CSV table of C-alpha atoms in Angstrom, one decimal:
chain,number,residue,atom,x,y,z
A,48,MET,CA,45.3,3.9,-7.7
A,49,ALA,CA,44.6,4.8,-4.6
A,50,GLU,CA,41.5,6.3,-4.0
A,51,PHE,CA,42.4,10.0,-3.9
A,52,SER,CA,43.6,9.4,-7.5
A,53,ILE,CA,40.2,8.5,-8.5
A,54,ILE,CA,38.8,10.4,-7.4
A,55,GLU,CA,40.8,13.5,-8.5
A,56,HIS,CA,40.9,11.9,-12.5
A,57,TYR,CA,37.2,10.6,-12.8
A,58,PHE,CA,34.8,12.3,-10.4
A,59,LYS,CA,36.1,16.4,-9.6
A,60,ARG,CA,34.7,18.8,-11.7
A,61,THR,CA,33.7,22.5,-11.2
A,62,SER,CA,30.6,22.4,-8.8
A,63,ASN,CA,27.6,24.8,-8.9
A,64,THR,CA,28.1,28.5,-7.5
A,65,ASP,CA,26.5,27.9,-4.6
A,66,VAL,CA,28.0,25.2,-3.4
A,67,SER,CA,31.1,27.0,-1.4
A,68,LEU,CA,33.6,24.3,-1.3
A,69,GLY,CA,32.9,20.8,-3.3
A,70,ILE,CA,35.0,17.5,-4.1
A,71,GLY,CA,38.5,17.2,-1.9
A,72,ASP,CA,38.3,18.5,1.8
A,73,ASP,CA,36.1,16.5,3.9
A,74,SER,CA,32.8,17.7,4.1
A,75,ALA,CA,31.2,20.2,1.3
A,76,ILE,CA,29.4,23.6,1.3
A,77,ILE,CA,26.2,24.5,0.2
A,78,THR,CA,25.3,28.1,0.4
A,79,PRO,CA,21.0,27.8,1.1
A,80,PRO,CA,18.7,29.8,-0.5
A,81,SER,CA,16.7,32.3,1.0
A,82,SER,CA,13.2,30.9,1.7
A,83,GLN,CA,13.5,27.4,0.6
A,84,GLN,CA,13.5,24.0,2.4
A,85,LEU,CA,16.0,21.5,2.1
A,86,VAL,CA,14.7,17.7,0.5
A,87,ILE,CA,17.5,15.0,0.7
A,88,CYS,CA,17.0,11.2,-0.6
A,89,ALA,CA,19.4,8.3,-0.8
A,90,ASP,CA,19.3,5.4,-3.3
A,91,THR,CA,21.7,2.3,-3.2
A,92,LEU,CA,22.4,0.3,-6.8
A,93,VAL,CA,23.9,-3.2,-5.9
A,94,ALA,CA,24.7,-5.4,-8.9
A,95,GLY,CA,22.5,-8.2,-10.3
A,96,ARG,CA,20.6,-7.1,-7.7
A,97,HIS,CA,19.3,-3.5,-9.1
A,98,PHE,CA,20.5,-3.7,-12.1
A,99,PRO,CA,22.3,-7.1,-14.7
A,100,LEU,CA,25.6,-7.6,-13.7
A,101,ASP,CA,26.2,-7.2,-17.4
A,102,THR,CA,24.6,-3.9,-17.4
A,103,ALA,CA,26.6,-1.2,-19.1
A,104,ALA,CA,28.7,1.0,-16.7
A,105,ARG,CA,27.8,4.7,-18.6
A,106,ALA,CA,23.8,3.0,-18.0
A,107,ILE,CA,24.6,2.4,-14.2
A,108,GLY,CA,26.3,6.1,-13.9
A,109,TRP,CA,23.7,7.7,-15.9
A,110,LYS,CA,20.4,4.6,-13.2
A,111,SER,CA,22.8,6.0,-10.4
A,112,VAL,CA,21.6,10.0,-10.7
A,113,ALA,CA,18.5,9.7,-12.5
A,114,VAL,CA,16.5,7.3,-9.5
A,115,ASN,CA,17.8,9.8,-6.8
A,116,LEU,CA,16.3,13.3,-9.0
A,117,SER,CA,13.3,10.9,-9.5
A,118,ASP,CA,12.9,11.2,-6.0
A,119,LEU,CA,13.0,15.0,-5.7
A,120,ALA,CA,11.1,15.5,-8.6
A,121,ALA,CA,7.9,13.3,-6.7
A,122,MET,CA,8.3,16.2,-3.9
A,123,GLY,CA,8.5,18.6,-6.9
A,124,ALA,CA,12.1,19.6,-5.9
A,125,LYS,CA,14.2,21.5,-8.1
A,126,PRO,CA,17.6,19.5,-7.8
A,127,HIS,CA,20.8,20.7,-6.8
A,128,SER,CA,23.8,18.4,-6.4
A,129,ILE,CA,24.2,15.3,-5.3
A,130,LEU,CA,26.9,12.6,-2.9
A,131,LEU,CA,28.7,9.4,-4.5
A,132,ALA,CA,29.9,6.5,-2.2
A,133,LEU,CA,31.0,3.6,-4.7
A,134,SER,CA,32.4,0.6,-3.6
A,135,LEU,CA,34.4,-1.5,-6.1
A,136,PRO,CA,35.4,-4.6,-6.2
A,137,SER,CA,38.8,-3.4,-8.5
A,138,VAL,CA,40.0,-0.7,-10.3
A,139,ASP,CA,38.9,-1.1,-13.7
A,140,HIS,CA,39.2,2.1,-15.8
A,141,ASP,CA,37.8,1.5,-18.2
A,142,TRP,CA,34.9,0.8,-16.0
A,143,LEU,CA,35.1,3.8,-14.0
A,144,ALA,CA,35.9,6.3,-17.5
A,145,GLY,CA,32.1,5.0,-18.8
A,146,PHE,CA,30.3,5.0,-15.2
A,147,SER,CA,31.9,8.4,-14.4
A,148,GLN,CA,30.8,9.3,-17.9
A,149,GLY,CA,27.0,8.6,-17.6
A,150,LEU,CA,26.7,9.6,-14.2
A,151,PHE,CA,28.5,13.6,-15.2
A,152,ASP,CA,25.8,13.3,-18.6
A,153,CYS,CA,22.7,12.6,-15.7
A,154,CYS,CA,24.1,15.3,-14.1
A,155,ASP,CA,24.5,17.6,-17.0
A,156,GLN,CA,21.2,17.4,-18.3
A,157,PHE,CA,19.7,18.2,-15.2
A,158,GLY,CA,21.6,20.7,-13.9
A,159,VAL,CA,23.1,19.0,-10.8
A,160,SER,CA,26.8,18.8,-9.4
A,161,LEU,CA,28.9,16.1,-7.7
A,162,ILE,CA,30.5,17.5,-4.7
A,163,GLY,CA,31.8,15.2,-2.4
A,164,GLY,CA,31.2,10.8,-1.4
A,165,ASP,CA,33.4,8.2,-0.3
A,166,THR,CA,35.7,4.9,-3.0
A,167,THR,CA,36.0,1.8,-1.0
A,168,GLN,CA,37.3,-1.6,-2.2
A,169,SER,CA,34.2,-4.0,-1.8
A,170,THR,CA,33.5,-7.9,-2.7
A,171,GLN,CA,30.6,-6.4,-4.4
A,172,LEU,CA,29.6,-3.4,-6.4
A,173,THR,CA,27.5,-1.1,-4.9
A,174,ILE,CA,26.5,2.2,-6.1
A,175,SER,CA,25.0,4.6,-3.3
A,176,VAL,CA,24.1,8.7,-4.2
A,177,THR,CA,22.5,10.9,-2.2
A,178,ALA,CA,20.3,13.9,-3.3
A,179,LEU,CA,20.2,17.4,-2.3
A,180,GLY,CA,17.3,19.8,-3.9
A,181,TRP,CA,15.4,22.7,-2.9
A,182,ILE,CA,11.1,23.9,-3.0
A,183,GLU,CA,9.7,26.8,-1.7
A,184,GLN,CA,8.6,26.9,1.7
A,185,GLY,CA,6.1,24.6,2.5
A,186,GLN,CA,5.7,23.4,-1.4
A,187,ALA,CA,6.5,20.3,-1.3
A,188,ILE,CA,4.4,17.4,-2.0
A,189,THR,CA,3.7,14.8,0.1
A,190,ARG,CA,2.6,11.2,0.3
A,191,ALA,CA,-0.2,11.9,2.4
A,192,GLY,CA,-2.8,14.8,0.3
A,193,ALA,CA,-4.7,12.1,-1.2
A,194,GLN,CA,-9.3,13.8,-1.2
A,195,VAL,CA,-11.3,11.2,-2.7
A,196,GLY,CA,-12.6,12.7,-6.1
A,197,ASP,CA,-8.7,13.5,-7.0
A,198,TYR,CA,-8.1,11.7,-10.9
A,199,ILE,CA,-4.9,9.5,-10.4
A,200,CYS,CA,-2.8,10.6,-13.3
A,201,VAL,CA,1.1,8.7,-14.7
A,202,SER,CA,3.4,10.3,-16.3
A,203,GLY,CA,4.6,8.8,-19.7
A,204,GLN,CA,4.8,5.2,-19.8
A,205,ILE,CA,4.6,2.3,-17.4
A,206,GLY,CA,6.4,-1.6,-17.6
A,207,ASP,CA,8.9,-0.6,-20.2
A,208,ALA,CA,11.4,-1.2,-17.8
A,209,ALA,CA,9.7,-4.2,-16.9
A,210,PHE,CA,9.2,-5.6,-20.4
A,211,GLY,CA,13.2,-4.5,-21.2
A,212,LEU,CA,14.1,-6.6,-18.1
A,213,GLN,CA,13.1,-9.5,-19.2
A,214,HIS,CA,13.6,-8.8,-23.2
A,215,LEU,CA,16.9,-7.6,-23.1
A,216,GLY,CA,18.4,-6.3,-26.4
A,217,HIS,CA,14.5,-4.4,-27.2
A,218,PRO,CA,14.7,-0.8,-27.4
A,219,LEU,CA,12.9,-1.0,-24.3
A,220,GLN,CA,15.7,-2.3,-22.5
A,221,GLN,CA,16.8,1.6,-22.9
A,222,ARG,CA,13.7,2.3,-20.7
A,223,LEU,CA,15.5,0.7,-18.2
A,224,ASP,CA,18.9,1.3,-18.8
A,225,TYR,CA,18.2,5.2,-19.0
A,226,PRO,CA,15.0,6.4,-17.1
A,227,THR,CA,14.5,10.0,-17.3
A,228,PRO,CA,13.3,11.5,-13.5
A,229,ARG,CA,10.3,14.0,-14.2
A,230,CYS,CA,12.5,17.1,-12.9
A,231,HIS,CA,10.3,19.4,-14.6
A,232,LEU,CA,7.0,18.2,-14.9
A,233,GLY,CA,7.3,17.5,-10.4
A,234,GLN,CA,8.2,21.6,-9.9
A,235,GLN,CA,5.4,22.2,-12.2
A,236,LEU,CA,2.9,20.4,-9.9
A,237,LYS,CA,3.6,21.9,-7.2
A,238,GLY,CA,0.2,23.8,-5.5
A,239,LEU,CA,-1.4,21.4,-8.2
A,240,ALA,CA,-0.9,17.8,-7.0
A,241,SER,CA,-2.9,16.6,-4.1
A,242,SER,CA,0.0,13.8,-3.2
A,243,MET,CA,2.8,11.9,-5.4
A,244,ILE,CA,5.0,9.5,-5.6
A,245,ASP,CA,7.7,7.6,-8.2
A,246,ILE,CA,7.4,4.4,-9.5
A,247,SER,CA,9.7,2.7,-8.4
A,248,ASP,CA,8.3,-0.9,-7.0
A,249,GLY,CA,5.5,-0.5,-9.7
A,250,LEU,CA,2.6,1.2,-9.9
A,251,ALA,CA,0.2,-1.1,-7.8
A,252,GLN,CA,2.5,-0.8,-4.9
A,253,ASP,CA,3.4,2.4,-4.9
A,254,LEU,CA,0.1,3.9,-5.4
A,255,GLY,CA,-1.1,2.0,-2.5
A,256,HIS,CA,1.6,3.6,-0.4
A,257,ILE,CA,-0.2,7.0,-1.1
A,258,LEU,CA,-3.1,5.6,-0.2
A,259,LYS,CA,-1.8,4.6,3.3
A,260,ALA,CA,-0.5,7.7,3.6
A,261,SER,CA,-3.9,9.7,2.9
A,262,ASN,CA,-6.0,6.8,4.2
A,263,VAL,CA,-8.0,6.7,0.9
A,264,GLY,CA,-9.0,4.3,-2.0
A,265,ALA,CA,-8.4,4.2,-5.5
A,266,LYS,CA,-10.0,2.9,-8.6
A,267,LEU,CA,-8.2,1.4,-11.3
A,268,GLN,CA,-9.5,1.8,-14.7
A,269,LEU,CA,-7.0,-0.9,-16.6
A,270,GLU,CA,-7.5,0.3,-20.1
A,271,GLN,CA,-6.6,3.2,-19.2
A,272,LEU,CA,-3.0,2.1,-18.5
A,273,PRO,CA,-0.7,3.9,-20.5
A,274,LEU,CA,1.6,1.3,-22.5
A,275,ASP,CA,3.8,0.8,-24.7
A,276,ALA,CA,3.3,-0.2,-27.9
A,277,SER,CA,5.1,-3.5,-27.3
A,278,LEU,CA,3.4,-4.4,-24.2
A,279,LYS,CA,-0.5,-3.9,-26.3
A,280,GLN,CA,0.7,-7.4,-28.4
A,281,LEU,CA,0.8,-9.4,-25.0
A,282,ASP,CA,-2.5,-11.1,-23.1
A,283,LEU,CA,-3.8,-8.6,-21.0
A,284,GLN,CA,-2.5,-10.2,-17.7
A,285,GLN,CA,0.6,-10.0,-18.8
A,286,ALA,CA,0.6,-6.5,-20.0
A,287,TRP,CA,-0.7,-6.0,-16.8
A,288,HIS,CA,1.8,-7.3,-14.4
A,289,TYR,CA,4.1,-4.8,-16.3
A,290,ALA,CA,2.6,-2.8,-15.3
A,291,LEU,CA,1.2,-2.8,-12.0
A,292,ALA,CA,4.2,-5.1,-10.6
A,293,GLY,CA,7.3,-4.1,-12.8
A,294,GLY,CA,8.6,-1.0,-11.4
A,295,ASP,CA,12.6,0.9,-12.8
A,296,ASP,CA,9.7,3.0,-14.9
A,297,TYR,CA,10.4,6.3,-12.6
A,298,GLU,CA,7.5,7.8,-14.2
A,299,LEU,CA,6.0,10.0,-11.9
A,300,CYS,CA,2.2,8.9,-10.4
A,301,PHE,CA,-0.1,11.6,-8.9
A,302,THR,CA,-3.2,12.7,-7.2
A,303,ILE,CA,-4.4,16.1,-9.1
A,304,SER,CA,-8.4,18.0,-8.4
A,305,PRO,CA,-10.6,18.0,-11.6
A,306,GLN,CA,-10.1,21.5,-11.8
A,307,ASN,CA,-6.4,21.1,-11.1
A,308,PHE,CA,-6.2,19.4,-13.5
A,309,GLU,CA,-7.8,21.3,-16.4
A,310,GLU,CA,-5.4,24.4,-15.1
A,311,LEU,CA,-2.2,22.2,-15.6
A,312,SER,CA,-3.5,21.2,-19.0
A,313,ARG,CA,-3.2,24.5,-20.2
A,314,GLN,CA,0.2,24.5,-19.1
A,315,GLN,CA,3.2,23.4,-21.9
A,316,LEU,CA,4.3,20.0,-20.5
A,317,ASP,CA,7.5,18.3,-21.3
A,318,VAL,CA,5.8,14.5,-21.3
A,319,PRO,CA,2.1,12.7,-21.3
A,320,LEU,CA,0.1,12.6,-18.7
A,321,THR,CA,-2.8,9.9,-18.5
A,322,ILE,CA,-5.7,9.7,-16.2
A,323,ILE,CA,-5.8,6.0,-14.9
A,324,GLY,CA,-8.5,6.5,-12.1
A,325,GLU,CA,-10.0,8.4,-9.1
A,326,ILE,CA,-9.6,8.5,-5.2
A,327,THR,CA,-12.4,7.2,-3.6
A,328,GLN,CA,-13.7,7.0,-0.2
A,329,GLN,CA,-13.4,2.7,0.2
A,330,THR,CA,-9.6,1.7,1.4
A,331,GLY,CA,-7.7,-0.5,-0.9
A,332,LEU,CA,-7.2,-0.5,-4.1
A,333,LEU,CA,-10.1,-1.7,-6.9
A,334,PHE,CA,-9.6,-2.0,-10.7
A,335,GLU,CA,-12.3,-2.2,-13.7
A,336,TYR,CA,-11.8,-3.3,-17.2
A,337,MET,CA,-14.4,-1.8,-19.7
A,338,GLY,CA,-16.4,-1.1,-16.5
A,339,LYS,CA,-16.6,-4.3,-14.3
A,340,ALA,CA,-15.1,-4.7,-11.5
A,341,HIS,CA,-12.2,-6.6,-12.5
A,342,PRO,CA,-10.2,-8.6,-9.7
A,343,LEU,CA,-6.0,-8.5,-10.1
A,344,HIS,CA,-3.4,-10.3,-7.3
A,345,VAL,CA,-0.4,-8.1,-7.8
A,346,HIS,CA,3.4,-7.2,-6.2
A,347,GLY,CA,5.7,-5.0,-6.9
A,348,TYR,CA,9.7,-5.5,-6.2
A,349,GLN,CA,10.4,-6.4,-2.8
A,350,HIS,CA,13.5,-5.1,-1.2
A,351,PHE,CA,13.8,-8.3,0.3
A,352,ALA,CA,12.9,-11.5,-1.6
């Protein structure tokens, strides 16, 4: 099957009404909303590196979209559309059917259109997605706004995906294969959160990016980490390793003033939030357990290792 036949059969669908020109030409054309800024991100998934080789095609399709929408959520942006670059070792129609189903399942759930991209042959399965979203002028939440005294919060549970990767077949594998980008929460945090990041490479490492960008420090309370019951049954050190260094959770980690957190808590939220620590003046990341210092050495996911 030729490249354009693959695109026509598996990936061409009607786009959002504000897409003036979608799949079928050299480039897509979008009409930008008034007084909005364009937010753009890209992620690449490589077979055997970012997902096990036997991962279901539908899960790969879902995740390739979800991880990008999570980056948009981390800035408070509303997702709009994606571009897909797909490198295939061969044309496997069953795989393509499952992959495109997962991709569009995620797109449909979050109101996103596939508006273009590229397909080619390669020795290794590689999926690159570029996601586009909109946010009101000057409202983007970056990593650089954390203030001393802010709460440090996370959405949902952390460590699930890392546990699922090490225990394939366990129910938590679902959290590894089908992460939920917190798009609605990200938009609710506009004007409230002082900084934000999504947890892709491990909480400790990703929070460290906020601390560096904001030139502040943090103190985390280990007993406050929101863990699944399966992790709570483990040795504490192992559970903390999954939560702090495992990655692939795609939950949001954000900082927020106590006053703004009170305002946020009065809103209807679609995911639980947990206060896990506080921003400090002294730089660096410190850990406490039950009120006492508890030094830990944790490292997140390394893209070159």
